mmCIF file of C-alpha atoms and ligand atoms in Angstrom:
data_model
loop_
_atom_site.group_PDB
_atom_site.id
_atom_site.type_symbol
_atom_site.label_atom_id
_atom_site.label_comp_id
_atom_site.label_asym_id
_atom_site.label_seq_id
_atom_site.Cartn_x
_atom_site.Cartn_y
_atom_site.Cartn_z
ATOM 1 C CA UNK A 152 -102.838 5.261 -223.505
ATOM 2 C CA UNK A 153 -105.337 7.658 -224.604
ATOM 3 C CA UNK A 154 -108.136 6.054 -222.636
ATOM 4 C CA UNK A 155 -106.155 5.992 -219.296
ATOM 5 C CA UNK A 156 -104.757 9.176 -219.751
ATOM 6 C CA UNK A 157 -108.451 10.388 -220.480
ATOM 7 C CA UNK A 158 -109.593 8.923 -217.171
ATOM 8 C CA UNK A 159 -106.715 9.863 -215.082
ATOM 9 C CA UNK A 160 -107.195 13.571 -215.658
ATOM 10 C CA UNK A 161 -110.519 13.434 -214.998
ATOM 11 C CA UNK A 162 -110.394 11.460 -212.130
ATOM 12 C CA UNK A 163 -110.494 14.351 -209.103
ATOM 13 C CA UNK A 164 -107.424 14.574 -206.599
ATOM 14 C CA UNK A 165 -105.934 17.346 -205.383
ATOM 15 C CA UNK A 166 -103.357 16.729 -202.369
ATOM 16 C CA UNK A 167 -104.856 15.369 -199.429
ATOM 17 C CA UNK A 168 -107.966 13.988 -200.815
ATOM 18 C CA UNK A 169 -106.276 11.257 -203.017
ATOM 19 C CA UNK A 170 -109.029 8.459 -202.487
ATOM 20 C CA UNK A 171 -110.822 8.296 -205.404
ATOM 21 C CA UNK A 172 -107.408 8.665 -208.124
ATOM 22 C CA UNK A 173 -105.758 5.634 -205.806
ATOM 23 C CA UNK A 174 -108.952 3.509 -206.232
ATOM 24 C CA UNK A 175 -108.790 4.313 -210.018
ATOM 25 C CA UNK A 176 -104.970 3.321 -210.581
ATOM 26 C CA UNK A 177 -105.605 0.417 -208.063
ATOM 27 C CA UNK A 178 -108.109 -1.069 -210.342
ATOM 28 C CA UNK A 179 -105.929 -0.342 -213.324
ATOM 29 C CA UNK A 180 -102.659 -2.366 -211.889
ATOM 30 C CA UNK A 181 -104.490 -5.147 -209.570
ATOM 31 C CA UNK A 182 -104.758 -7.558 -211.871
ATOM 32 C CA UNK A 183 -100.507 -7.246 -212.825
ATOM 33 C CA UNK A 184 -98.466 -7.081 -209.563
ATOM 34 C CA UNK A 185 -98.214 -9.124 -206.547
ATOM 35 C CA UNK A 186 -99.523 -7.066 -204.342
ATOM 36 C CA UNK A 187 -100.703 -3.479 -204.007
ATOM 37 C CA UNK A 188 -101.822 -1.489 -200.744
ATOM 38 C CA UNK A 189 -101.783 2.027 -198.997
ATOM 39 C CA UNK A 190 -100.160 4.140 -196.020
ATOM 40 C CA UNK A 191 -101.481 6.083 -193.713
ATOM 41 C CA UNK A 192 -100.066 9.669 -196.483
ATOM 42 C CA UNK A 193 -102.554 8.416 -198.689
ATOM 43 C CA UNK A 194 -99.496 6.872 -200.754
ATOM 44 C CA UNK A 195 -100.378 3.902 -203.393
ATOM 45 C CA UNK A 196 -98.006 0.909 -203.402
ATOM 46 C CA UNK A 197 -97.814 -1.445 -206.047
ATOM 47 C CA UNK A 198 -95.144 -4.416 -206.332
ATOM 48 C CA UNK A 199 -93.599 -6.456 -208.767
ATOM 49 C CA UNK A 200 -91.015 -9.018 -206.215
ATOM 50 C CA UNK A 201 -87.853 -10.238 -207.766
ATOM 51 C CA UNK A 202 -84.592 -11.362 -205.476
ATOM 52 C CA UNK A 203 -82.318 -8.762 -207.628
ATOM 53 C CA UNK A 204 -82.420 -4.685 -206.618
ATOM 54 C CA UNK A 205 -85.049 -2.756 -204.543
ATOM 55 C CA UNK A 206 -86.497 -0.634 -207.038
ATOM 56 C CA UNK A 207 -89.016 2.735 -205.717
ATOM 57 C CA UNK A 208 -90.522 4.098 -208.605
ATOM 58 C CA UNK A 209 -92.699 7.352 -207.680
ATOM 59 C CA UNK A 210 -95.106 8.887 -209.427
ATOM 60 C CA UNK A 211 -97.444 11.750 -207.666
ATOM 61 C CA UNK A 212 -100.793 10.996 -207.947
ATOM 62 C CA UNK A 213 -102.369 14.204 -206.255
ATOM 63 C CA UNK A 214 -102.569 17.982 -208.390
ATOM 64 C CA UNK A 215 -103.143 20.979 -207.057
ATOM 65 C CA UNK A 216 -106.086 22.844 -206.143
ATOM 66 C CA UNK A 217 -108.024 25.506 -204.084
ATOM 67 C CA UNK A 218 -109.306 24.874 -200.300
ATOM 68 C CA UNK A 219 -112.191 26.895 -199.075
ATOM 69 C CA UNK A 220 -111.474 29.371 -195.948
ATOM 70 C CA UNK A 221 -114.588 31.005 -195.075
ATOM 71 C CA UNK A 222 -118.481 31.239 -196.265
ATOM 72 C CA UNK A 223 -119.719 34.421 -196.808
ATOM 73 C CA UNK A 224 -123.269 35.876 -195.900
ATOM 74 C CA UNK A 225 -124.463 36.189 -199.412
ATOM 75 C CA UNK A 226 -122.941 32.560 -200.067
ATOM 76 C CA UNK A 227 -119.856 33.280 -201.945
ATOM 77 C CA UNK A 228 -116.707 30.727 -200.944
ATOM 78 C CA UNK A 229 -113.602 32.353 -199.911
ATOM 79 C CA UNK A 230 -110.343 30.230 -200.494
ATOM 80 C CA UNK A 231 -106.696 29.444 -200.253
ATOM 81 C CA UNK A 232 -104.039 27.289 -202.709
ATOM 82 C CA UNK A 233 -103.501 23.715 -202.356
ATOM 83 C CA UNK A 234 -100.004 23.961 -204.258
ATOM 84 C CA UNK A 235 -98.891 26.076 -206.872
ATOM 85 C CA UNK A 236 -102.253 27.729 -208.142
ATOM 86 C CA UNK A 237 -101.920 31.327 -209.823
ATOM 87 C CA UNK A 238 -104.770 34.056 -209.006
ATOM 88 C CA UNK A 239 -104.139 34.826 -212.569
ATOM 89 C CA UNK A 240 -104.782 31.631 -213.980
ATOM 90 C CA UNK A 241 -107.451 30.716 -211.688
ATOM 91 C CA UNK A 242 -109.491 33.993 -212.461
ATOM 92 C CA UNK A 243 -112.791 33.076 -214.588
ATOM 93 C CA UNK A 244 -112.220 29.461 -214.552
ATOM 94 C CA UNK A 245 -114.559 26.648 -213.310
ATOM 95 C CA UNK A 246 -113.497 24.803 -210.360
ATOM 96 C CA UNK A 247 -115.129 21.262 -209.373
ATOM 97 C CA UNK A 248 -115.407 20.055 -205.456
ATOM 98 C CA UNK A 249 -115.294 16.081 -204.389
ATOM 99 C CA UNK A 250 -118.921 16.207 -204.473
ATOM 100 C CA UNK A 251 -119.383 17.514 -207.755
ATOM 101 C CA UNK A 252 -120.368 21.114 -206.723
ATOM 102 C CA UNK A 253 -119.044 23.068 -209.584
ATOM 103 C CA UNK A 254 -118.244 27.216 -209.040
ATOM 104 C CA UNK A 255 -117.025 29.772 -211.260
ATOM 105 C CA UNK A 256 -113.739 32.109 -209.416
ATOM 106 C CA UNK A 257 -114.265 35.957 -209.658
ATOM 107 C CA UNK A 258 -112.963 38.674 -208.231
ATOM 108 C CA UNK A 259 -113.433 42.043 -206.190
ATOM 109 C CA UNK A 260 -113.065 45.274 -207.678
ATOM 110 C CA UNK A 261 -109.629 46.192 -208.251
ATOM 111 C CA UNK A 262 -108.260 48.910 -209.707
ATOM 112 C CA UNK A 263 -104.599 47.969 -210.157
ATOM 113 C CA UNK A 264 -104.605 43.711 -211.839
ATOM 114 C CA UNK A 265 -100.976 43.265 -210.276
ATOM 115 C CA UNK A 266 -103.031 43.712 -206.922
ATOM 116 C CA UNK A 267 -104.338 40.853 -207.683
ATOM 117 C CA UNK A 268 -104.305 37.928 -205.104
ATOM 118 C CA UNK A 269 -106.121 34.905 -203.693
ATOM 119 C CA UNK A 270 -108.058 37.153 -201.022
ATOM 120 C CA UNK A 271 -109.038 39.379 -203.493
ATOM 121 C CA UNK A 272 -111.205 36.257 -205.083
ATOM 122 C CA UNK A 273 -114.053 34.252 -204.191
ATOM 123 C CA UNK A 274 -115.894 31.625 -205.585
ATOM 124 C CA UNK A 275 -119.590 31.635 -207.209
ATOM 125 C CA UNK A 276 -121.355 28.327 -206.833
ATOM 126 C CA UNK A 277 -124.474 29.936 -207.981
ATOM 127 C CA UNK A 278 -125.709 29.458 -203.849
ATOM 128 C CA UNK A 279 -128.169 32.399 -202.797
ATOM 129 C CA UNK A 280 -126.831 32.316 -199.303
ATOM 130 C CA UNK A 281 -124.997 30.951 -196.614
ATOM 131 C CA UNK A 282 -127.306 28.573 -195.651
ATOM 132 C CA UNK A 283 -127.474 27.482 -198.738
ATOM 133 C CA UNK A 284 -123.825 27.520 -199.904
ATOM 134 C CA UNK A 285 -123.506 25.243 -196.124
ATOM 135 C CA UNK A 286 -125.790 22.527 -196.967
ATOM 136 C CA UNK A 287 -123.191 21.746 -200.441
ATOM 137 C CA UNK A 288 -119.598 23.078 -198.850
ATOM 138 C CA UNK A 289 -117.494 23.092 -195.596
ATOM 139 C CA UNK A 290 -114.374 24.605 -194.815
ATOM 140 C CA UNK A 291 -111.719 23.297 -195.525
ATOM 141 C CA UNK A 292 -113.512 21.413 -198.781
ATOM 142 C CA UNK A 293 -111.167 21.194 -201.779
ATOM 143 C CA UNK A 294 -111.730 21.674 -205.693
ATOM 144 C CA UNK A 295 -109.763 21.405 -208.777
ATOM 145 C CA UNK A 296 -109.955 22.471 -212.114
ATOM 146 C CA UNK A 297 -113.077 22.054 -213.958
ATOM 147 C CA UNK A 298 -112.089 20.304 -217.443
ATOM 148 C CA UNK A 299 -112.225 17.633 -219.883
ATOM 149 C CA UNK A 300 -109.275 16.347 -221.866
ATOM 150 C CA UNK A 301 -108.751 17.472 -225.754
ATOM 151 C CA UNK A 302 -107.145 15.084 -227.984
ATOM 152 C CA UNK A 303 -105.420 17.314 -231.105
ATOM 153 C CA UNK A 304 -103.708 15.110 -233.348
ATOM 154 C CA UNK A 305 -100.846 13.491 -230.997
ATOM 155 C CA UNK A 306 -100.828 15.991 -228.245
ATOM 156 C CA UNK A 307 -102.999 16.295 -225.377
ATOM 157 C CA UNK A 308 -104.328 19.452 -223.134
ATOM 158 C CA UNK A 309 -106.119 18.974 -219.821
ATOM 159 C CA UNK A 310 -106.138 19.859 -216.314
ATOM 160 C CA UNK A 311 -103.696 17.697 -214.073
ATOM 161 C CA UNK A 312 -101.014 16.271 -216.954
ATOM 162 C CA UNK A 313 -98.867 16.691 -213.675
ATOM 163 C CA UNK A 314 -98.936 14.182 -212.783
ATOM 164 C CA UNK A 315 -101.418 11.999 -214.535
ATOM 165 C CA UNK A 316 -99.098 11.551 -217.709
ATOM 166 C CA UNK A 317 -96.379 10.227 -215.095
ATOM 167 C CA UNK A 318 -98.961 7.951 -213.179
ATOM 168 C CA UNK A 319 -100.077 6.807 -216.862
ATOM 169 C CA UNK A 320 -96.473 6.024 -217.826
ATOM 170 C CA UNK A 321 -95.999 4.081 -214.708
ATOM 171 C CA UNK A 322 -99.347 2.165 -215.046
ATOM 172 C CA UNK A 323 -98.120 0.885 -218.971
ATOM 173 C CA UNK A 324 -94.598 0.359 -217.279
ATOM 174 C CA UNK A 325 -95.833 -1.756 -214.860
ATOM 175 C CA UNK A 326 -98.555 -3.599 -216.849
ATOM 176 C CA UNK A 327 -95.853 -4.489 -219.763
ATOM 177 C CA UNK A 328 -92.863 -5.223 -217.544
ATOM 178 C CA UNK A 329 -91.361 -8.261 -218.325
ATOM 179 C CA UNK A 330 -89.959 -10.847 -216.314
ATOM 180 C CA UNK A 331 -87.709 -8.808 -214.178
ATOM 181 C CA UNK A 332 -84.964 -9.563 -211.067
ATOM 182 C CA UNK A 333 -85.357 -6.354 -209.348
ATOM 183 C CA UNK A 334 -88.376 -6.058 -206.855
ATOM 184 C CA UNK A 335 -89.866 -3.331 -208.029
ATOM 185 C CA UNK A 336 -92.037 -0.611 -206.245
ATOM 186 C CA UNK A 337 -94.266 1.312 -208.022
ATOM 187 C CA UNK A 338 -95.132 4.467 -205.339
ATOM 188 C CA UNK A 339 -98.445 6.483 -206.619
ATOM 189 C CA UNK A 340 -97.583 8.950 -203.674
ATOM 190 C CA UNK A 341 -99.807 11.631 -202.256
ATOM 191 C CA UNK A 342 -99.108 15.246 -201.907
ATOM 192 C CA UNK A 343 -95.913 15.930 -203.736
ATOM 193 C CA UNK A 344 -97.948 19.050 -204.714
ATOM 194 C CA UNK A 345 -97.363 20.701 -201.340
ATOM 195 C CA UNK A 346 -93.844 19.890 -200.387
ATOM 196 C CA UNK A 347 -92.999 15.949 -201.588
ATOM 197 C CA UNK A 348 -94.668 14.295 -198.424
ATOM 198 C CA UNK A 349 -95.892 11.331 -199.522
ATOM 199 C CA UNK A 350 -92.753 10.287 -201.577
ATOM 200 C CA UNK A 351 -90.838 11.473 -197.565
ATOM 201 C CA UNK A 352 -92.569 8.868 -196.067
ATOM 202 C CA UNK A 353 -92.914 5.991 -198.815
ATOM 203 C CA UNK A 354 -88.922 5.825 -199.618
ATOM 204 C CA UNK A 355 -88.224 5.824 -195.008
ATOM 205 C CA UNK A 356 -90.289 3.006 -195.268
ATOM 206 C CA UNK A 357 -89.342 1.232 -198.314
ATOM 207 C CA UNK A 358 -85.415 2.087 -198.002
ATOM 208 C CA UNK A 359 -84.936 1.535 -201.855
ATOM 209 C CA UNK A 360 -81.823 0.847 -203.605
ATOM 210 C CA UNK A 361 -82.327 3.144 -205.977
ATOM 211 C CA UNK A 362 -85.416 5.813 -206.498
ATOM 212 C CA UNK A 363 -86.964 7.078 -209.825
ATOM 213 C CA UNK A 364 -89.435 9.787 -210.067
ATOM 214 C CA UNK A 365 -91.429 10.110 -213.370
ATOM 215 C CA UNK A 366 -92.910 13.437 -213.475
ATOM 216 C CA UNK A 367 -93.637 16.657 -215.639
ATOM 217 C CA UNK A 368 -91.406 19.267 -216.442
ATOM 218 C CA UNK A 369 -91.010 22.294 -218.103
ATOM 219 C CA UNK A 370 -90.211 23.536 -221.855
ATOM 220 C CA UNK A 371 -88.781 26.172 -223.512
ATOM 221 C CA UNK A 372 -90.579 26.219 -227.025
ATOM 222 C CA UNK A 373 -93.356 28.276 -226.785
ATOM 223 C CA UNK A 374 -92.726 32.159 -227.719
ATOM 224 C CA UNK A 375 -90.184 34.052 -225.061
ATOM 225 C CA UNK A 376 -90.361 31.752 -222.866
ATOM 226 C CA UNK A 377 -90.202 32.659 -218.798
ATOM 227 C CA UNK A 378 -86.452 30.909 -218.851
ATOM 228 C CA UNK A 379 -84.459 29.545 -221.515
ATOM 229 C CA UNK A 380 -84.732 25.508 -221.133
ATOM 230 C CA UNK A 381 -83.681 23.135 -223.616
ATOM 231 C CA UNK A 382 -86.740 20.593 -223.350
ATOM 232 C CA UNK A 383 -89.402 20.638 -226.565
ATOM 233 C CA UNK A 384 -92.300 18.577 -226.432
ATOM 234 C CA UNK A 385 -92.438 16.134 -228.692
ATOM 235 C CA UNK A 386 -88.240 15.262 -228.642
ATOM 236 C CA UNK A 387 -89.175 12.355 -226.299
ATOM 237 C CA UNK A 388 -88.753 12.105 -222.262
ATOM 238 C CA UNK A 389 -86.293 14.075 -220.357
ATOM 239 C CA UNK A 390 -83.512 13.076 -218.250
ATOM 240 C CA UNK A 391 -83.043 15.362 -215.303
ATOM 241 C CA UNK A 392 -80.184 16.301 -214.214
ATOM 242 C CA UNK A 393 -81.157 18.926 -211.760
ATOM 243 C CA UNK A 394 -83.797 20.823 -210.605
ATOM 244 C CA UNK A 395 -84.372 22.976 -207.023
ATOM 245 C CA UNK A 396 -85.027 19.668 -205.021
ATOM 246 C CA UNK A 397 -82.539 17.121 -206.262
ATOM 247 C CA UNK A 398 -79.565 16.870 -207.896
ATOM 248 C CA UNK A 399 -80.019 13.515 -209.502
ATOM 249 C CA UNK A 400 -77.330 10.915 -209.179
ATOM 250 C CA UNK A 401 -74.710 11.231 -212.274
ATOM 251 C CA UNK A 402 -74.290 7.085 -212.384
ATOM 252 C CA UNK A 403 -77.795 6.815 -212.750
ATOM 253 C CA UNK A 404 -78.144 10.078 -214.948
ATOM 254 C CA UNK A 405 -75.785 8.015 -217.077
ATOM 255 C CA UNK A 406 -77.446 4.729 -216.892
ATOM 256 C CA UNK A 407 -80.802 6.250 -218.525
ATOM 257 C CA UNK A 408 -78.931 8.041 -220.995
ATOM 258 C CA UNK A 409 -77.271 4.807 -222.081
ATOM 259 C CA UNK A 410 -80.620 2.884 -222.340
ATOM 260 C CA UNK A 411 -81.861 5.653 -224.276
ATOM 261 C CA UNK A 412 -79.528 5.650 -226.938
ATOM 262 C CA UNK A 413 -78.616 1.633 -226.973
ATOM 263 C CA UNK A 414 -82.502 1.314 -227.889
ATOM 264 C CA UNK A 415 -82.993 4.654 -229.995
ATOM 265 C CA UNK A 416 -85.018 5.868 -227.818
ATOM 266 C CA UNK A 417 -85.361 10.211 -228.058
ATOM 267 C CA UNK A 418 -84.660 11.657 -224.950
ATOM 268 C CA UNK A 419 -83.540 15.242 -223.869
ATOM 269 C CA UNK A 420 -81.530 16.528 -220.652
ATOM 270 C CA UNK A 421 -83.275 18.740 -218.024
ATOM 271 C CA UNK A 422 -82.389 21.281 -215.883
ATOM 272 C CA UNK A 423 -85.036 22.703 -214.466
ATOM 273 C CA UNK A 424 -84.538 25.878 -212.685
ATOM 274 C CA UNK A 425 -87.933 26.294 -210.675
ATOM 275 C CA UNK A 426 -89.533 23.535 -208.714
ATOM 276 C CA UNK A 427 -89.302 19.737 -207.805
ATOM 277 C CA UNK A 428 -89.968 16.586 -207.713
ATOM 278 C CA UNK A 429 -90.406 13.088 -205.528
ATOM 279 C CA UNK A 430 -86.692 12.344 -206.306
ATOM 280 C CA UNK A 431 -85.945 15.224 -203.842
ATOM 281 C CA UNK A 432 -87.520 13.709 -201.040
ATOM 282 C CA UNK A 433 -86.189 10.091 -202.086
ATOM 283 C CA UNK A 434 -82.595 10.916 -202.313
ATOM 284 C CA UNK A 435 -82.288 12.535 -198.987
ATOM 285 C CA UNK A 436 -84.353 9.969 -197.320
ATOM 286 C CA UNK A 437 -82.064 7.488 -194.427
ATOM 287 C CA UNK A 438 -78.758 7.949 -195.172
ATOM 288 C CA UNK A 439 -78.865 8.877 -199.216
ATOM 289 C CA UNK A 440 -80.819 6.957 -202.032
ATOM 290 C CA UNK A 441 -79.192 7.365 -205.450
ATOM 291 C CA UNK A 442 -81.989 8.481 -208.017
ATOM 292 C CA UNK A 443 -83.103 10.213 -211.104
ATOM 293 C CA UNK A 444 -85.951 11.158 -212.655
ATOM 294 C CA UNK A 445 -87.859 10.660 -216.249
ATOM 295 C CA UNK A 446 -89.456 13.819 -217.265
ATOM 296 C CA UNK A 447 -92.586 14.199 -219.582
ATOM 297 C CA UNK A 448 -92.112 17.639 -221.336
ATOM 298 C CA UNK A 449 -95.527 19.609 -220.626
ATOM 299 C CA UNK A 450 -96.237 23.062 -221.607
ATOM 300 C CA UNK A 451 -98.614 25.860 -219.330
ATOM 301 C CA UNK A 452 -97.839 23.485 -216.342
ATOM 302 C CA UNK A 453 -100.149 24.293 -213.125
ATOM 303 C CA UNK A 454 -102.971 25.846 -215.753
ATOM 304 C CA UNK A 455 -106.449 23.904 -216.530
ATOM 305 C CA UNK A 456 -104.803 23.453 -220.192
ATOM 306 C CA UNK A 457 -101.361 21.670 -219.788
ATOM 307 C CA UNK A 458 -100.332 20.356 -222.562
ATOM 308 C CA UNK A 459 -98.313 17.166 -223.595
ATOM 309 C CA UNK A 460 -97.361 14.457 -226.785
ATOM 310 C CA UNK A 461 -98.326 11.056 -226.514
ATOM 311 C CA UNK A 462 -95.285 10.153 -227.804
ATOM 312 C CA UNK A 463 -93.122 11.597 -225.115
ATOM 313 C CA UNK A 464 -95.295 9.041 -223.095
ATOM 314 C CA UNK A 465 -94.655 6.052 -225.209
ATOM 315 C CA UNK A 466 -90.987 6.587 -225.131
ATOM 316 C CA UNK A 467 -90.693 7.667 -221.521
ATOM 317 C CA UNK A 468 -92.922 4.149 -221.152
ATOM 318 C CA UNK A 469 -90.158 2.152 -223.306
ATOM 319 C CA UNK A 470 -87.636 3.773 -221.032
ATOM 320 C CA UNK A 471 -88.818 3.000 -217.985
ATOM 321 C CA UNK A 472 -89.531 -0.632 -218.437
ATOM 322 C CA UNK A 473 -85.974 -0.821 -220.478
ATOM 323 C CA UNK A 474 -84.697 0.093 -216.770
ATOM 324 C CA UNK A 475 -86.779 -1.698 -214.578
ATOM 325 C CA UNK A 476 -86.282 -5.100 -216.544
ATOM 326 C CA UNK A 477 -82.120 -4.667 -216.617
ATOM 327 C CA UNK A 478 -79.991 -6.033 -214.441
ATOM 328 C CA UNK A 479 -79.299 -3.576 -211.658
ATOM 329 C CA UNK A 480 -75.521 -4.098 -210.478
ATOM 330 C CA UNK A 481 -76.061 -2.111 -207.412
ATOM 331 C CA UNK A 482 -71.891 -2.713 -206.543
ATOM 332 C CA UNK A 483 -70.915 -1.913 -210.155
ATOM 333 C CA UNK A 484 -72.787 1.222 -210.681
ATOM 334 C CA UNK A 485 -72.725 2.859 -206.855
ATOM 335 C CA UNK A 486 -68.935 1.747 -205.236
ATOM 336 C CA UNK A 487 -70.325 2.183 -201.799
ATOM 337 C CA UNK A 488 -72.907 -0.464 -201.799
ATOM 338 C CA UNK A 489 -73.936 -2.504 -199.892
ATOM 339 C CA UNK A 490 -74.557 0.249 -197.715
HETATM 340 CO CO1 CO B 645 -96.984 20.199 -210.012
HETATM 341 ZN ZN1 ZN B 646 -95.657 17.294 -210.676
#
């Protein structure tokens, strides 16, 4: 886990430009599904067939980043967010571009630091000029956090934990699942950084039975907190219940729960107050898709240091496959199917 989780991180892909993180889970899963291939998102499919339930299984492969606007004379890049990206987190950090071009964000003078904004930054990679800041960058290039992964003990800091720790949990799932009845569709999707497009189009054209998202989510035990939440790291996966994009199905809420606790498994419950996941694309997508989400608790989410516990991964691993491999009683657990 360590290794993968290592090279996952690592691996640059911020929304959009998902190429080179597909290619590295691709290689990764080849070898244990029938078959895997891509959409025209940038979405990575992987599929286990069985004759029982259509499984989708999403995990978002892309992070967030910063996009370059405009060049200036004296050769300093101006830029705008790829998803969620603070000005006050991104302020004297290193930021890395697909072609390994690495810059250092400042800022203008400014007198007031609430002021401060993306336009009031630019980034330094060290060019003397335009012409020569041209011949490395062009608008519209993207970068990402500039950072190794830390192993301390069991826990883990790095840049892009969301989502690399769900993409790693999926990868073990899918390499260690078992003989199973359901089909299963493991979805690396693309973009769910700015606005859950590539799970959109991956669940229209799969039209799953059911949908699972495994993703990151917040905590609420480091000191004050932004908002009270009842998820720890380190007190195993959570179960969502809710959080701004989905409402997660309460049959299938319950179903996890029960695996959980029939194989002592730790889990928490979620409700996340701020923010989304695939599973709100995926449950809105045709006419309704019942899913749920598996959460890895990770703390300073959206900063170059989030932080996570392998173990959380393990168990959110054990969970996963627990569910995967089960019988699926589609008529049992959801009274309106077959739709
Ligand atoms: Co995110
Ligand atoms: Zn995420």
């Amino acid at each position: 886990m360590k290794d993968l989780l290592k090279k996952l991180s690592e691996t640059y892909g911020p929304a959009g430009r998902e190429e080179t993180i597909a290619g590295v889970i691709k290689d990764e899963l080849e070898s244990f599904v029938d078959e895997t291939f891509t959409d025209v998102t940038g979405n990575l499919y992987a599929v286990k067939k069985g004759s029982g339930a259509k499984i989708m299984v999403a995990a978002h492969m892309d992070e967030i980043g910063i996009i370059v606007t405009f060049i200036e004379e004296k050769g300093f890049l101006r830029f705008s967010n790829v998803g969620g990206v603070s000005p006050y987190i991104l302020l004297g950090q290193q930021v890395v571009f697909s072609n390994g071009t690495v810059g250092t964000v400042s800022m203008e003078k400014l007198d007031d630091i609430k002021k401060l904004a993306l336009d009031k930054m630019y980034i330094d990679i060290g060019a003397r000029d335009r012409d020569e800041a041209s011949a490395k960058i062009r608008i519209g290039d993207v970068a990402t956090y500039y950072r190794h992964v830390s192993f301390n003990g069991g826990r883990v800091i790095g840049k892009a934990m969301d989502n690399r720790t769900g993409c790693a949990v999926l990868i073990k799932a899918m390499q260690e699942l078992g003989d199973t009845n359901n089909t299963v569709y493991a979805v690396f999707t693309a973009q769910e950084e700015v606005g859950l497009r590539g799970s959109r189009t991956s669940s229209y054209r799969l039209d799953p039975d059911v949908g699972l998202a495994v993703d990151v989510t917040l905590v609420g035990d480091t000191p004050e907190p932004p908002s009270p939440m009842a998820v720890s790291l380190g007190k195993g996966p959570a179960v969502k219940v809710k959080d701004n994009s989905v409402i997660c199905h309460p049959r299938l809420k319950e179903m996890l729960i029960n695996l959980a606790v029939k194989n002592n498994i730790p889990y928490q419950l979620e409700v996340l107050t701020a923010g989304g996941t695939d599973a709100g694309a995926i449950h809105i997508s045709r006419e309704g898709v019942p899913a749920g989400v598996i959460s890895i608790p990770c703390r300073y989410v959206h900063t170059p240091g989030e932080m996570v516990e392998l173990e959380d991964l393990e168990n959110a691993v054990r969970l996963l496959k627990l569910f995967l491999e089960g019988p699926v009683d589609l008529q049992k657990i959801f009274p309106c199917y077959p739709r």
